[in-house]
């Protein structure tokens, strides 16, 4: 598999599945703040890179690596060092 | 980038998406390279229009691979339908479109995606108009929304602008023609490479003219419409730019991109 360029990247919708492995629920609507440029966007609207190694989430504004999940045979590895804040909405949507 | 108000986001939580056994129970050919596959998933918890599933296929030697597919229709008992477009070089879609047979099993995880969803708001005094913008097989989750509107008896004004390469690529053509007769639903096809004979609009990619609300649509001034855009990444980026030029904002555009490497 070739590496995805920014122009053919997916968005966070496609990365939500692998992240349920660590969080236990769908994180599509979580507001993620970039540790690089401080922009915030919901998980679904971040940029996603699949196919390995692991599932990578990047900031669509500055391309900073926000988070990644890698599964090995005996470990699930979560790196969130590139994001400064995750805000989980608890109220039901009224939109 | 502006902050999305909390109330516009779906809450997190709900049942943990688990890998569930699924068995192929129905098949329908849509085009020469796409088919709709309906799975029996006994433990399925239900879903909203616009959500997707992850499928996992495991070979006899233990090798396994996963792909995401949009759900094509509202939940019906414990049945989940997806429509798969074959990607020639793909690892999974050729198996799904050409080889998988009724009764065959795989694992399904879902539903996934609480952002790219639509549900009716029967309590709203005026339902929000909905613009659906589809590129190729990006029509699948949007079709789920059109079907959910009909199933729920919603009166939300809907307009689908569906861009395909040529007439042979149109998914759900007969059903879309039927829904276009429903009050409040408009369906407009856009052909990017080749049109049917005598089709008024010349072939070409989507423009502001295609996406602007037609004056005779009768959409209310308030609330402003929400757009759902789904297709290949380049298509989605182009459609979003066009919508922003037309006055849509980041608050009322929701997008889902799939890569050319999907397969």
Coordinates of C-alpha atoms in Angstrom, one line a residue:
Chain A
X1 CA 0.0 0.0 0.0
X2 CA 1.3 3.4 -0.9
X3 CA 1.3 6.3 1.5
X4 CA -1.7 8.5 1.3
X5 CA -1.0 12.1 0.4
X6 CA -3.1 15.0 1.9
X7 CA -5.2 15.1 -1.3
X8 CA -6.4 11.6 -0.9
X9 CA -6.7 11.4 2.8
X10 CA -9.9 10.3 4.5
X11 CA -11.6 12.1 7.3
X12 CA -12.2 11.2 10.9
X13 CA -15.4 9.4 10.0
X14 CA -13.3 6.6 8.6
X15 CA -11.0 6.5 11.7
X16 CA -13.8 6.2 14.2
X17 CA -14.0 2.4 14.1
X18 CA -10.4 1.7 15.3
X19 CA -10.7 4.4 18.0
X20 CA -13.7 2.6 19.5
X21 CA -11.3 -0.2 20.4
X22 CA -9.7 2.1 23.0
X23 CA -12.5 4.3 24.0
X24 CA -15.3 1.8 24.0
X25 CA -17.7 4.1 22.2
X26 CA -17.9 6.2 19.0
X27 CA -15.8 9.3 19.2
X28 CA -16.9 11.0 16.0
X29 CA -18.5 14.0 17.8
X30 CA -15.6 14.6 20.2
X31 CA -14.1 18.1 19.9
X32 CA -10.3 17.6 19.4
X33 CA -7.9 20.5 19.8
X34 CA -4.6 20.5 17.9
X35 CA -1.5 20.7 20.1
X36 CA 0.2 22.4 17.2
X37 CA -2.0 25.3 15.9
X38 CA -4.7 25.1 18.7
X39 CA -7.5 24.8 16.1
X40 CA -10.5 22.7 17.3
X41 CA -12.7 20.5 15.1
X42 CA -14.8 17.5 15.8
X43 CA -13.1 14.1 15.4
X44 CA -15.1 13.4 12.2
X45 CA -13.7 16.5 10.5
X46 CA -10.1 15.8 11.2
X47 CA -7.9 14.2 8.6
X48 CA -7.4 10.4 8.8
X49 CA -4.8 8.1 7.5
X50 CA -5.5 4.4 7.5
X51 CA -3.6 1.3 6.4
X52 CA -0.7 1.5 8.6
X53 CA 1.0 1.3 10.7
X54 CA -2.1 1.9 12.7
X55 CA -4.8 4.6 12.3
X56 CA -3.5 8.2 12.3
X57 CA -5.5 11.4 12.9
X58 CA -4.0 14.7 11.7
X59 CA -5.0 18.3 11.9
X60 CA -6.6 19.4 8.5
X61 CA -5.2 23.0 9.1
X62 CA -1.5 22.4 10.0
X63 CA -1.0 18.6 9.4
X64 CA 0.1 18.1 13.0
X65 CA -0.2 14.5 14.2
X66 CA -3.1 14.6 16.7
X67 CA -3.4 10.9 17.7
X68 CA -2.8 7.4 16.6
X69 CA -4.0 3.9 17.5
X70 CA -1.9 0.9 16.7
X71 CA -2.9 -2.7 17.5
X72 CA -0.2 -5.3 17.8
X73 CA -0.8 -9.0 18.6
X74 CA -0.8 -8.3 22.4
X75 CA -1.2 -4.6 22.8
X76 CA -3.4 -1.7 21.8
X77 CA -1.3 1.4 21.7
X78 CA -2.8 5.0 21.9
X79 CA -0.6 8.1 21.3
X80 CA -2.5 11.3 22.0
X81 CA 0.6 13.5 22.5
X82 CA -0.2 15.8 19.6
X83 CA -3.6 17.0 20.8
X84 CA -4.0 19.3 23.7
X85 CA -7.6 18.6 24.6
X86 CA -10.5 16.2 23.9
X87 CA -14.0 17.4 24.8
X88 CA -16.7 14.7 25.0
X89 CA -20.2 16.0 24.6
X90 CA -22.6 14.5 27.1
X91 CA -25.8 16.3 26.2
X92 CA -28.1 14.8 23.6
X93 CA -28.1 16.7 20.4
X94 CA -31.0 19.2 19.8
X95 CA -29.8 20.2 16.4
Chain B
X1 CA -11.8 27.0 12.4
X2 CA -14.8 28.0 14.5
X3 CA -16.0 26.0 17.4
X4 CA -19.0 23.8 17.0
X5 CA -21.6 24.5 19.7
X6 CA -22.0 21.6 22.1
X7 CA -25.7 21.3 21.3
X8 CA -24.9 20.6 17.6
X9 CA -22.9 17.5 18.4
X10 CA -24.4 14.1 19.2
X11 CA -23.6 12.9 22.6
X12 CA -20.9 10.2 23.1
X13 CA -21.7 6.9 24.7
X14 CA -24.2 4.3 23.8
X15 CA -23.6 0.7 23.3
X16 CA -20.0 -0.3 22.7
X17 CA -19.6 -1.1 19.0
X18 CA -18.6 -4.7 19.0
X19 CA -17.6 -7.2 16.3
X20 CA -20.8 -9.1 15.6
X21 CA -21.4 -12.2 13.4
X22 CA -23.2 -11.3 10.2
X23 CA -24.6 -13.6 7.5
X24 CA -25.3 -12.5 3.9
X25 CA -29.1 -12.8 3.5
X26 CA -29.9 -10.7 0.4
X27 CA -28.3 -9.5 -2.8
X28 CA -29.3 -7.0 -5.4
X29 CA -27.3 -5.9 -8.4
X30 CA -27.3 -2.1 -8.8
X31 CA -24.9 -1.6 -11.7
X32 CA -22.4 -3.8 -13.5
X33 CA -19.9 -3.1 -10.7
X34 CA -22.0 -2.4 -7.6
X35 CA -24.4 -4.5 -5.6
X36 CA -26.4 -4.1 -2.4
X37 CA -25.8 -6.7 0.2
X38 CA -28.2 -7.3 3.1
X39 CA -26.8 -9.0 6.2
X40 CA -28.6 -10.7 9.0
X41 CA -27.0 -9.4 12.2
X42 CA -28.9 -11.0 15.1
X43 CA -27.4 -8.7 17.8
X44 CA -27.6 -5.5 15.8
X45 CA -28.4 -2.5 18.1
X46 CA -30.0 -0.3 15.4
X47 CA -28.6 2.7 13.6
X48 CA -29.2 6.2 12.2
X49 CA -29.2 7.3 8.6
X50 CA -25.6 8.2 7.5
X51 CA -23.7 5.8 9.8
X52 CA -21.4 3.2 8.6
X53 CA -20.1 -0.3 9.6
X54 CA -16.6 -1.8 9.6
X55 CA -16.5 -5.3 8.0
X56 CA -13.8 -7.8 8.9
X57 CA -12.9 -10.7 6.7
X58 CA -10.7 -13.4 8.0
X59 CA -9.0 -16.0 5.8
X60 CA -8.4 -19.6 6.7
X61 CA -4.8 -18.8 7.5
X62 CA -5.8 -16.2 10.0
X63 CA -5.0 -13.2 7.9
X64 CA -7.7 -10.6 8.4
X65 CA -8.6 -7.2 6.9
X66 CA -11.1 -4.5 7.7
X67 CA -13.0 -2.0 5.5
X68 CA -15.7 0.6 6.2
X69 CA -18.9 0.8 4.3
X70 CA -21.8 3.1 4.6
X71 CA -25.2 1.7 5.6
X72 CA -27.6 2.1 2.7
X73 CA -31.0 1.9 4.4
X74 CA -32.8 2.4 7.7
X75 CA -32.6 -0.3 10.3
X76 CA -35.1 -3.1 9.6
X77 CA -35.3 -5.7 12.3
X78 CA -31.8 -7.1 12.6
X79 CA -30.9 -6.5 8.9
X80 CA -28.2 -4.2 7.7
X81 CA -27.8 -3.3 4.0
X82 CA -24.7 -1.9 2.4
X83 CA -24.1 -1.0 -1.3
X84 CA -20.6 -1.8 -2.4
X85 CA -18.9 -0.3 -5.5
X86 CA -16.1 -2.6 -6.8
X87 CA -12.7 -1.0 -6.8
X88 CA -10.7 -2.9 -9.3
X89 CA -7.4 -3.0 -7.4
X90 CA -9.0 -3.4 -4.1
X91 CA -8.5 -6.3 -1.7
X92 CA -12.0 -6.6 -0.3
X93 CA -14.6 -5.0 -2.6
X94 CA -14.0 -7.5 -5.5
X95 CA -14.7 -10.4 -3.1
X96 CA -17.9 -8.6 -1.8
X97 CA -19.2 -7.7 -5.3
X98 CA -18.2 -10.9 -7.2
X99 CA -17.6 -13.8 -4.9
X100 CA -19.5 -13.6 -1.6
X101 CA -22.6 -15.8 -1.7
X102 CA -25.8 -16.0 0.3
X103 CA -25.2 -17.6 3.6
X104 CA -21.6 -16.6 3.8
X105 CA -20.4 -15.0 7.0
X106 CA -18.2 -12.2 8.1
X107 CA -17.9 -9.9 11.1
X108 CA -19.5 -6.5 11.4
X109 CA -18.8 -3.7 13.8
X110 CA -21.1 -0.8 14.2
X111 CA -23.0 1.4 13.9
X112 CA -20.1 3.9 13.7
X113 CA -20.3 7.7 13.2
X114 CA -22.4 10.0 15.2
X115 CA -21.5 13.1 13.2
X116 CA -22.5 12.4 9.6
X117 CA -26.1 11.5 10.5
X118 CA -29.6 12.8 9.8
X119 CA -32.8 12.1 11.7
X120 CA -36.2 13.7 11.4
X121 CA -37.2 16.5 13.9
X122 CA -41.0 16.1 14.0
X123 CA -41.2 18.5 17.0
X124 CA -39.6 21.4 15.0
X125 CA -42.1 24.0 13.8
X126 CA -40.3 24.2 10.5
X127 CA -38.0 21.3 9.6
X128 CA -34.5 22.2 8.4
X129 CA -34.1 21.9 4.6
X130 CA -31.5 19.3 3.6
X131 CA -29.1 19.4 0.6
X132 CA -27.5 16.1 -0.1
X133 CA -24.4 16.3 -2.4
X134 CA -23.2 12.9 -3.7
X135 CA -20.1 12.0 -5.7
X136 CA -20.3 8.5 -7.2
X137 CA -20.8 5.8 -4.5
X138 CA -20.9 8.6 -1.9
X139 CA -24.6 8.5 -2.6
X140 CA -25.0 5.5 -0.3
X141 CA -25.3 7.1 3.1
X142 CA -27.3 9.9 1.5
X143 CA -29.7 7.3 0.1
X144 CA -30.1 6.0 3.6
X145 CA -31.2 9.6 4.6
X146 CA -33.7 9.8 1.7
X147 CA -35.1 6.4 2.7
X148 CA -35.3 7.4 6.4
X149 CA -37.2 10.5 5.4
X150 CA -39.8 8.4 3.6
X151 CA -39.9 5.7 6.3
X152 CA -40.4 8.2 9.1
X153 CA -42.9 10.4 7.2
X154 CA -40.7 13.4 7.6
X155 CA -41.7 16.6 5.7
X156 CA -38.2 18.0 5.8
X157 CA -37.4 19.6 2.3
X158 CA -34.8 17.4 0.7
X159 CA -32.7 18.0 -2.4
X160 CA -30.2 15.4 -3.7
X161 CA -27.6 16.6 -6.2
X162 CA -25.9 13.4 -7.4
X163 CA -22.8 13.5 -9.6
X164 CA -21.8 10.5 -11.6
X165 CA -19.3 9.9 -14.3
X166 CA -21.8 8.5 -16.9
X167 CA -25.4 7.1 -17.0
X168 CA -24.2 3.6 -16.4
X169 CA -22.9 4.5 -12.9
X170 CA -26.2 5.7 -11.4
X171 CA -27.0 3.7 -8.2
X172 CA -30.6 3.3 -7.1
X173 CA -31.9 4.9 -10.3
X174 CA -35.5 3.6 -10.3
X175 CA -36.0 4.2 -6.6
X176 CA -34.6 7.8 -6.9
X177 CA -37.0 8.5 -9.7
X178 CA -39.8 7.3 -7.4
X179 CA -38.7 9.4 -4.4
X180 CA -38.4 12.4 -6.7
X181 CA -42.2 12.2 -7.0
X182 CA -42.6 12.6 -3.2
X183 CA -43.7 16.0 -2.0
X184 CA -40.7 18.0 -0.8
X185 CA -38.1 15.8 -2.5
X186 CA -36.0 16.9 -5.5
X187 CA -33.4 14.8 -7.2
X188 CA -30.9 16.3 -9.7
X189 CA -28.4 14.2 -11.6
X190 CA -25.1 15.7 -12.7
X191 CA -22.9 13.8 -15.2
X192 CA -19.2 14.7 -15.1
X193 CA -18.0 12.9 -18.2
X194 CA -20.9 11.7 -20.4
X195 CA -24.6 12.6 -20.3
X196 CA -27.6 10.6 -21.5
X197 CA -28.9 11.6 -24.9
X198 CA -30.7 15.0 -25.0
X199 CA -29.7 15.8 -21.4
X200 CA -29.9 19.6 -21.0
X201 CA -26.9 20.1 -18.7
X202 CA -23.5 19.5 -20.4
X203 CA -21.1 17.0 -18.8
X204 CA -18.8 18.6 -16.2
X205 CA -18.1 18.7 -12.6
X206 CA -20.5 20.2 -10.0
X207 CA -20.8 24.0 -10.0
X208 CA -22.4 26.7 -7.9
X209 CA -25.3 26.7 -10.2
X210 CA -25.9 23.0 -9.5
X211 CA -25.8 23.5 -5.8
X212 CA -27.7 26.8 -5.4
X213 CA -31.2 26.4 -4.0
X214 CA -33.6 26.6 -7.0
X215 CA -35.9 29.7 -6.6
X216 CA -39.0 27.4 -7.0
X217 CA -37.8 25.0 -4.2
X218 CA -39.9 26.8 -1.7
X219 CA -37.4 26.4 1.1
X220 CA -38.0 28.5 4.2
X221 CA -35.5 31.4 5.0
X222 CA -35.2 30.0 8.5
X223 CA -33.7 27.6 9.5
X224 CA -31.0 27.7 6.9
X225 CA -30.4 24.5 5.0
X226 CA -27.8 21.9 6.1
X227 CA -25.7 20.2 3.5
X228 CA -24.4 16.7 3.7
X229 CA -21.5 16.0 1.2
X230 CA -20.1 12.5 0.6
X231 CA -17.8 11.3 -2.1
X232 CA -14.1 10.9 -3.0
X233 CA -11.9 13.4 -1.1
X234 CA -11.3 15.7 -4.1
X235 CA -15.0 15.9 -4.9
X236 CA -15.9 16.7 -1.3
X237 CA -13.3 19.5 -1.1
X238 CA -14.6 21.0 -4.3
X239 CA -18.2 20.8 -3.2
X240 CA -17.4 22.3 0.2
X241 CA -15.6 25.3 -1.4
X242 CA -18.6 25.8 -3.7
X243 CA -21.0 25.6 -0.8
X244 CA -19.0 28.2 1.2
X245 CA -19.1 30.5 -1.8
X246 CA -22.9 30.1 -1.8
X247 CA -23.2 31.2 1.8
X248 CA -23.1 27.9 3.6
X249 CA -20.9 27.9 6.7
X250 CA -18.8 25.3 8.4
X251 CA -21.7 25.0 10.9
X252 CA -24.1 23.7 8.3
X253 CA -22.0 21.5 6.2
X254 CA -21.2 17.9 7.2
X255 CA -18.9 15.9 5.1
X256 CA -17.6 12.3 4.6
X257 CA -14.7 11.6 2.4
X258 CA -13.6 8.2 1.1
X259 CA -10.3 7.7 -0.6
X260 CA -9.6 6.4 -4.1
X261 CA -7.8 3.5 -2.4
X262 CA -11.0 2.3 -0.6
X263 CA -11.3 -1.2 -2.1

